[in-house]
Amino acid sequence: MQVIKARNVHEALPEALRYLLLYGVEEDSRNGKVLRAPQPVTTLYERPRERVIFWPQRDANPFFHFYESLWMLAGRRDVASLTRFVKRMQTFSDDGETFYGAYGNRWRKAFGNDQLMWIIKHLRDDPTCRRQVLQMWHSSLDLVDQVGLKDIPCNLVAHFQINMGALDMTVFNRSNDIVWGCYGANAVHFSILQEFIAAFVGVEVGMYWQVSDNWHAYLPTLETVKDIANAAPDPPYSSPFSPYRDNLPIFPLVQRTSLEIWLEDLEMFMEVEDAALGYRDSFFRKVAVPMVRTHNAFKQNEREQKYEAALREAKLIQAPDWRLAAEQWIERRKARWLKAQDDGVSYDD
């Protein structure tokens, strides 16, 4: 078992890439050639709330990562909500309309009970409890009927326990793409889940362990990000550049509202987004709504105006890490558009 210990996901990615490039084994997979770690890999995040990835080579879409996390907490499984951020998401659906293995739907609806509410209740009642297992894998469906399905869950279960007054979380994963999954969407989705549960249990966020059995990267994707490995700590435990090292503050997911009110705000956000005026938790007013308005401005305008309008909206995002990532993502696309104009090339992103 290889262990990668990092302050946050931004700092974990270079170390992960260096390890895979040094020790990975090339092999075929259902979706093409991969480089796979020769053993399972556990990643420990010491500060999981530092969840935003800033590497320009990775070019992570902050709007998609952010929105999909809330979409999961809401228990959704519809495709249409996500394709506005990433068009190709529809290709991962078996019927083009819903996601069979949507994590949030399995957390809150698919198994006949709201697992998140039960975990919160049990940890409130008994902070020493070690039985809080969140199920994502359904053996009757995912094991028996898996042939021909696209959307089989990669993350299987998550376990929550309180240690020294903070909520620790361990997520078990059967097959993890380290670029798009482990050090991409997974780190955002599950750290937001961890913060959500911790907030309503009434404890701090602790450590986050991601245990990945088949830990790999597809070769074409790896080629685009391999230079990030040069920023890996050398000697180990030195620190690669990270905006979080400049004490970038984290905007809380929950700000002094009850569980019921927060979930009502979440449902309102999922249905009407920035058209609603009645949000009671400032997270939605100051972070969630400005994030979608920024993305809307980017999508709804044309040529140079799309970048300028989106950057104006981004200034209103009051979570410094998400604001920085949003601005950088837009600026990268603006730079590519300007270069295309100089080169006389048609460019649309």
GROMACS .gro file of N, CA and C in nm, residues 109-222:
model
  342
  109LYS      N    1  -3.153   0.887  -0.149
  109LYS     CA    2  -3.283   0.841  -0.196
  109LYS      C    3  -3.288   0.695  -0.241
  110ALA      N    4  -3.188   0.649  -0.314
  110ALA     CA    5  -3.200   0.524  -0.390
  110ALA      C    6  -3.223   0.400  -0.305
  111PHE      N    7  -3.176   0.401  -0.182
  111PHE     CA    8  -3.185   0.279  -0.100
  111PHE      C    9  -3.301   0.282  -0.001
  112GLY      N   10  -3.395   0.374  -0.023
  112GLY     CA   11  -3.515   0.377   0.059
  112GLY      C   12  -3.504   0.457   0.186
  113ASN      N   13  -3.389   0.519   0.210
  113ASN     CA   14  -3.374   0.607   0.326
  113ASN      C   15  -3.267   0.710   0.296
  114ASP      N   16  -3.269   0.818   0.373
  114ASP     CA   17  -3.171   0.925   0.357
  114ASP      C   18  -3.052   0.893   0.448
  115GLN      N   19  -2.949   0.834   0.390
  115GLN     CA   20  -2.835   0.790   0.471
  115GLN      C   21  -2.767   0.906   0.543
  116LEU      N   22  -2.760   1.022   0.478
  116LEU     CA   23  -2.691   1.135   0.540
  116LEU      C   24  -2.761   1.180   0.667
  117MET      N   25  -2.894   1.182   0.665
  117MET     CA   26  -2.967   1.225   0.784
  117MET      C   27  -2.946   1.126   0.898
  118TRP      N   28  -2.941   0.997   0.866
  118TRP     CA   29  -2.919   0.898   0.971
  118TRP      C   30  -2.777   0.908   1.029
  119ILE      N   31  -2.679   0.930   0.944
  119ILE     CA   32  -2.542   0.943   0.993
  119ILE      C   33  -2.530   1.064   1.085
  120ILE      N   34  -2.590   1.175   1.045
  120ILE     CA   35  -2.587   1.295   1.130
  120ILE      C   36  -2.656   1.267   1.263
  121LYS      N   37  -2.773   1.205   1.260
  121LYS     CA   38  -2.846   1.175   1.383
  121LYS      C   39  -2.764   1.086   1.476
  122HIS      N   40  -2.708   0.978   1.422
  122HIS     CA   41  -2.636   0.883   1.507
  122HIS      C   42  -2.510   0.946   1.567
  123LEU      N   43  -2.440   1.028   1.492
  123LEU     CA   44  -2.319   1.091   1.547
  123LEU      C   45  -2.353   1.202   1.646
  124ARG      N   46  -2.467   1.266   1.627
  124ARG     CA   47  -2.513   1.361   1.730
  124ARG      C   48  -2.545   1.287   1.860
  125ASP      N   49  -2.613   1.173   1.846
  125ASP     CA   50  -2.655   1.098   1.964
  125ASP      C   51  -2.538   1.030   2.034
  126ASP      N   52  -2.442   0.984   1.956
  126ASP     CA   53  -2.328   0.912   2.014
  126ASP      C   54  -2.201   0.945   1.936
  127PRO      N   55  -2.126   1.046   1.980
  127PRO     CA   56  -2.004   1.086   1.909
  127PRO      C   57  -1.896   0.979   1.906
  128THR      N   58  -1.909   0.875   1.988
  128THR     CA   59  -1.808   0.768   1.988
  128THR      C   60  -1.841   0.655   1.891
  129CYS      N   61  -1.954   0.666   1.822
  129CYS     CA   62  -2.000   0.557   1.736
  129CYS      C   63  -1.905   0.534   1.618
  130ARG      N   64  -1.882   0.407   1.587
  130ARG     CA   65  -1.794   0.370   1.476
  130ARG      C   66  -1.871   0.292   1.368
  131ARG      N   67  -2.003   0.309   1.365
  131ARG     CA   68  -2.088   0.232   1.273
  131ARG      C   69  -2.138   0.312   1.153
  132GLN      N   70  -2.089   0.432   1.134
  132GLN     CA   71  -2.150   0.520   1.034
  132GLN      C   72  -2.089   0.499   0.895
  133VAL      N   73  -2.148   0.405   0.824
  133VAL     CA   74  -2.101   0.366   0.691
  133VAL      C   75  -2.201   0.416   0.586
  134LEU      N   76  -2.153   0.494   0.493
  134LEU     CA   77  -2.235   0.546   0.384
  134LEU      C   78  -2.218   0.455   0.263
  135GLN      N   79  -2.328   0.397   0.217
  135GLN     CA   80  -2.324   0.299   0.109
  135GLN      C   81  -2.347   0.364  -0.027
  136MET      N   82  -2.261   0.331  -0.122
  136MET     CA   83  -2.281   0.372  -0.261
  136MET      C   84  -2.295   0.251  -0.354
  137TRP      N   85  -2.228   0.144  -0.321
  137TRP     CA   86  -2.233   0.020  -0.400
  137TRP      C   87  -2.356  -0.062  -0.361
  138HIS      N   88  -2.431  -0.107  -0.460
  138HIS     CA   89  -2.549  -0.189  -0.437
  138HIS      C   90  -2.524  -0.324  -0.503
  139SER      N   91  -2.497  -0.427  -0.423
  139SER     CA   92  -2.453  -0.554  -0.480
  139SER      C   93  -2.558  -0.617  -0.571
  140SER      N   94  -2.686  -0.604  -0.536
  140SER     CA   95  -2.790  -0.666  -0.618
  140SER      C   96  -2.796  -0.606  -0.758
  141LEU      N   97  -2.763  -0.477  -0.767
  141LEU     CA   98  -2.768  -0.409  -0.897
  141LEU      C   99  -2.630  -0.404  -0.962
  142ASP      N  100  -2.533  -0.355  -0.887
  142ASP     CA  101  -2.403  -0.324  -0.946
  142ASP      C  102  -2.317  -0.448  -0.971
  143LEU      N  103  -2.337  -0.550  -0.892
  143LEU     CA  104  -2.261  -0.673  -0.913
  143LEU      C  105  -2.332  -0.767  -1.010
  144VAL      N  106  -2.461  -0.786  -0.986
  144VAL     CA  107  -2.536  -0.885  -1.065
  144VAL      C  108  -2.566  -0.835  -1.206
  145ASP      N  109  -2.607  -0.707  -1.216
  145ASP     CA  110  -2.656  -0.655  -1.344
  145ASP      C  111  -2.559  -0.559  -1.412
  146GLN      N  112  -2.431  -0.572  -1.387
  146GLN     CA  113  -2.335  -0.472  -1.434
  146GLN      C  114  -2.302  -0.479  -1.582
  147VAL      N  115  -2.322  -0.593  -1.646
  147VAL     CA  116  -2.280  -0.610  -1.785
  147VAL      C  117  -2.355  -0.511  -1.875
  148GLY      N  118  -2.278  -0.434  -1.951
  148GLY     CA  119  -2.336  -0.340  -2.045
  148GLY      C  120  -2.365  -0.203  -1.989
  149LEU      N  121  -2.356  -0.187  -1.857
  149LEU     CA  122  -2.383  -0.056  -1.796
  149LEU      C  123  -2.257   0.030  -1.798
  150LYS      N  124  -2.276   0.162  -1.819
  150LYS     CA  125  -2.165   0.256  -1.818
  150LYS      C  126  -2.135   0.309  -1.678
  151ASP      N  127  -2.241   0.337  -1.604
  151ASP     CA  128  -2.229   0.419  -1.483
  151ASP      C  129  -2.234   0.334  -1.357
  152ILE      N  130  -2.132   0.252  -1.337
  152ILE     CA  131  -2.121   0.172  -1.215
  152ILE      C  132  -2.036   0.250  -1.115
  153PRO      N  133  -2.079   0.266  -0.991
  153PRO     CA  134  -2.003   0.346  -0.895
  153PRO      C  135  -1.860   0.297  -0.876
  154CYS      N  136  -1.768   0.392  -0.876
  154CYS     CA  137  -1.627   0.362  -0.846
  154CYS      C  138  -1.601   0.374  -0.696
  155ASN      N  139  -1.663   0.473  -0.634
  155ASN     CA  140  -1.654   0.485  -0.488
  155ASN      C  141  -1.760   0.396  -0.427
  156LEU      N  142  -1.720   0.314  -0.332
  156LEU     CA  143  -1.806   0.207  -0.282
  156LEU      C  144  -1.876   0.243  -0.151
  157VAL      N  145  -1.798   0.282  -0.052
  157VAL     CA  146  -1.853   0.321   0.079
  157VAL      C  147  -1.764   0.431   0.136
  158ALA      N  148  -1.821   0.504   0.231
  158ALA     CA  149  -1.744   0.601   0.310
  158ALA      C  150  -1.776   0.576   0.457
  159HIS      N  151  -1.675   0.587   0.540
  159HIS     CA  152  -1.693   0.566   0.684
  159HIS      C  153  -1.660   0.695   0.757
  160PHE      N  154  -1.744   0.730   0.854
  160PHE     CA  155  -1.728   0.854   0.930
  160PHE      C  156  -1.712   0.821   1.078
  161GLN      N  157  -1.616   0.887   1.143
  161GLN     CA  158  -1.602   0.875   1.288
  161GLN      C  159  -1.540   1.003   1.342
  162ILE      N  160  -1.571   1.031   1.467
  162ILE     CA  161  -1.520   1.151   1.533
  162ILE      C  162  -1.397   1.115   1.614
  163ASN      N  163  -1.287   1.182   1.584
  163ASN     CA  164  -1.162   1.165   1.657
  163ASN      C  165  -1.115   1.300   1.709
  164MET      N  166  -1.096   1.308   1.840
  164MET     CA  167  -1.047   1.431   1.903
  164MET      C  168  -1.131   1.553   1.862
  165GLY      N  169  -1.262   1.533   1.859
  165GLY     CA  170  -1.354   1.643   1.833
  165GLY      C  171  -1.369   1.683   1.687
  166ALA      N  172  -1.314   1.605   1.595
  166ALA     CA  173  -1.325   1.636   1.452
  166ALA      C  174  -1.372   1.514   1.375
  167LEU      N  175  -1.444   1.538   1.267
  167LEU     CA  176  -1.500   1.429   1.188
  167LEU      C  177  -1.399   1.382   1.083
  168ASP      N  178  -1.353   1.259   1.098
  168ASP     CA  179  -1.267   1.196   0.997
  168ASP      C  180  -1.353   1.117   0.899
  169MET      N  181  -1.304   1.105   0.778
  169MET     CA  182  -1.377   1.031   0.674
  169MET      C  183  -1.279   0.946   0.594
  170THR      N  184  -1.317   0.821   0.570
  170THR     CA  185  -1.240   0.732   0.483
  170THR      C  186  -1.330   0.684   0.371
  171VAL      N  187  -1.286   0.706   0.247
  171VAL     CA  188  -1.362   0.665   0.129
  171VAL      C  189  -1.288   0.551   0.060
  172PHE      N  190  -1.361   0.445   0.026
  172PHE     CA  191  -1.302   0.328  -0.039
  172PHE      C  192  -1.345   0.326  -0.186
  173ASN      N  193  -1.246   0.316  -0.274
  173ASN     CA  194  -1.270   0.325  -0.417
  173ASN      C  195  -1.212   0.204  -0.489
  174ARG      N  196  -1.288   0.144  -0.579
  174ARG     CA  197  -1.242   0.024  -0.649
  174ARG      C  198  -1.151   0.057  -0.767
  175SER      N  199  -1.177   0.169  -0.837
  175SER     CA  200  -1.103   0.204  -0.959
  175SER      C  201  -1.102   0.355  -0.973
  176ASN      N  202  -0.983   0.414  -0.965
  176ASN     CA  203  -0.976   0.560  -0.953
  176ASN      C  204  -0.883   0.620  -1.058
  177ASP      N  205  -0.941   0.698  -1.147
  177ASP     CA  206  -0.865   0.779  -1.242
  177ASP      C  207  -0.807   0.897  -1.164
  178ILE      N  208  -0.675   0.904  -1.155
  178ILE     CA  209  -0.617   1.001  -1.063
  178ILE      C  210  -0.628   1.145  -1.113
  179VAL      N  211  -0.646   1.165  -1.243
  179VAL     CA  212  -0.655   1.301  -1.295
  179VAL      C  213  -0.797   1.354  -1.284
  180TRP      N  214  -0.894   1.280  -1.335
  180TRP     CA  215  -1.032   1.328  -1.336
  180TRP      C  216  -1.106   1.294  -1.206
  181GLY      N  217  -1.068   1.184  -1.141
  181GLY     CA  218  -1.139   1.140  -1.022
  181GLY      C  219  -1.068   1.175  -0.893
  182CYS      N  220  -0.967   1.095  -0.858
  182CYS     CA  221  -0.906   1.105  -0.726
  182CYS      C  222  -0.863   1.247  -0.690
  183TYR      N  223  -0.781   1.309  -0.777
  183TYR     CA  224  -0.730   1.443  -0.749
  183TYR      C  225  -0.803   1.547  -0.833
  184GLY      N  226  -0.927   1.520  -0.858
  184GLY     CA  227  -1.014   1.611  -0.932
  184GLY      C  228  -1.148   1.618  -0.862
  185ALA      N  229  -1.248   1.554  -0.924
  185ALA     CA  230  -1.384   1.564  -0.872
  185ALA      C  231  -1.400   1.501  -0.734
  186ASN      N  232  -1.338   1.385  -0.710
  186ASN     CA  233  -1.357   1.316  -0.582
  186ASN      C  234  -1.318   1.402  -0.464
  187ALA      N  235  -1.204   1.469  -0.475
  187ALA     CA  236  -1.154   1.549  -0.363
  187ALA      C  237  -1.250   1.663  -0.328
  188VAL      N  238  -1.317   1.716  -0.430
  188VAL     CA  239  -1.414   1.823  -0.405
  188VAL      C  240  -1.544   1.766  -0.349
  189HIS      N  241  -1.601   1.668  -0.418
  189HIS     CA  242  -1.731   1.613  -0.378
  189HIS      C  243  -1.728   1.559  -0.235
  190PHE      N  244  -1.627   1.479  -0.204
  190PHE     CA  245  -1.628   1.412  -0.075
  190PHE      C  246  -1.586   1.505   0.039
  191SER      N  247  -1.502   1.602   0.012
  191SER     CA  248  -1.468   1.697   0.119
  191SER      C  249  -1.587   1.787   0.151
  192ILE      N  250  -1.668   1.820   0.050
  192ILE     CA  251  -1.790   1.897   0.077
  192ILE      C  252  -1.889   1.811   0.154
  193LEU      N  253  -1.901   1.685   0.118
  193LEU     CA  254  -1.984   1.593   0.196
  193LEU      C  255  -1.937   1.586   0.341
  194GLN      N  256  -1.807   1.574   0.362
  194GLN     CA  257  -1.751   1.567   0.496
  194GLN      C  258  -1.781   1.694   0.575
  195GLU      N  259  -1.765   1.810   0.511
  195GLU     CA  260  -1.793   1.936   0.580
  195GLU      C  261  -1.941   1.949   0.612
  196PHE      N  262  -2.027   1.904   0.522
  196PHE     CA  263  -2.171   1.908   0.546
  196PHE      C  264  -2.208   1.827   0.670
  197ILE      N  265  -2.160   1.704   0.676
  197ILE     CA  266  -2.193   1.618   0.791
  197ILE      C  267  -2.133   1.675   0.919
  198ALA      N  268  -2.008   1.720   0.914
  198ALA     CA  269  -1.943   1.776   1.033
  198ALA      C  270  -2.019   1.897   1.085
  199ALA      N  271  -2.063   1.984   0.995
  199ALA     CA  272  -2.132   2.106   1.037
  199ALA      C  273  -2.259   2.074   1.113
  200PHE      N  274  -2.335   1.976   1.067
  200PHE     CA  275  -2.463   1.948   1.132
  200PHE      C  276  -2.453   1.847   1.245
  201VAL      N  277  -2.340   1.781   1.257
  201VAL     CA  278  -2.312   1.705   1.380
  201VAL      C  279  -2.264   1.801   1.488
  202GLY      N  280  -2.199   1.911   1.446
  202GLY     CA  281  -2.151   2.010   1.540
  202GLY      C  282  -2.005   1.992   1.578
  203VAL      N  283  -1.924   1.941   1.485
  203VAL     CA  284  -1.781   1.921   1.510
  203VAL      C  285  -1.701   1.980   1.394
  204GLU      N  286  -1.570   1.989   1.414
  204GLU     CA  287  -1.481   2.038   1.309
  204GLU      C  288  -1.459   1.929   1.203
  205VAL      N  289  -1.407   1.971   1.089
  205VAL     CA  290  -1.367   1.876   0.985
  205VAL      C  291  -1.229   1.822   1.019
  206GLY      N  292  -1.216   1.690   1.017
  206GLY     CA  293  -1.089   1.626   1.049
  206GLY      C  294  -1.013   1.585   0.925
  207MET      N  295  -0.961   1.464   0.923
  207MET     CA  296  -0.882   1.411   0.813
  207MET      C  297  -0.973   1.342   0.710
  208TYR      N  298  -0.922   1.333   0.588
  208TYR     CA  299  -0.992   1.264   0.480
  208TYR      C  300  -0.894   1.166   0.417
  209TRP      N  301  -0.927   1.037   0.425
  209TRP     CA  302  -0.848   0.932   0.360
  209TRP      C  303  -0.924   0.882   0.238
  210GLN      N  304  -0.855   0.872   0.125
  210GLN     CA  305  -0.911   0.811   0.004
  210GLN      C  306  -0.830   0.686  -0.025
  211VAL      N  307  -0.893   0.569  -0.012
  211VAL     CA  308  -0.826   0.442  -0.037
  211VAL      C  309  -0.867   0.395  -0.177
  212SER      N  310  -0.772   0.387  -0.267
  212SER     CA  311  -0.799   0.354  -0.407
  212SER      C  312  -0.731   0.222  -0.443
  213ASP      N  313  -0.809   0.124  -0.484
  213ASP     CA  314  -0.753  -0.008  -0.515
  213ASP      C  315  -0.681  -0.006  -0.650
  214ASN      N  316  -0.753   0.019  -0.757
  214ASN     CA  317  -0.690   0.033  -0.889
  214ASN      C  318  -0.676   0.183  -0.916
  215TRP      N  319  -0.553   0.232  -0.906
  215TRP     CA  320  -0.522   0.376  -0.907
  215TRP      C  321  -0.444   0.402  -1.035
  216HIS      N  322  -0.501   0.479  -1.129
  216HIS     CA  323  -0.445   0.482  -1.263
  216HIS      C  324  -0.469   0.616  -1.331
  217ALA      N  325  -0.405   0.632  -1.447
  217ALA     CA  326  -0.432   0.746  -1.536
  217ALA      C  327  -0.429   0.696  -1.679
  218TYR      N  328  -0.518   0.747  -1.761
  218TYR     CA  329  -0.517   0.713  -1.903
  218TYR      C  330  -0.402   0.786  -1.971
  219LEU      N  331  -0.332   0.716  -2.058
  219LEU     CA  332  -0.209   0.770  -2.116
  219LEU      C  333  -0.227   0.903  -2.189
  220PRO      N  334  -0.330   0.923  -2.272
  220PRO     CA  335  -0.345   1.053  -2.337
  220PRO      C  336  -0.364   1.167  -2.238
  221THR      N  337  -0.442   1.142  -2.133
  221THR     CA  338  -0.462   1.245  -2.030
  221THR      C  339  -0.334   1.270  -1.953
  222LEU      N  340  -0.264   1.165  -1.919
  222LEU     CA  341  -0.140   1.177  -1.843
  222LEU      C  342  -0.039   1.264  -1.917
   0.00000   0.00000   0.00000
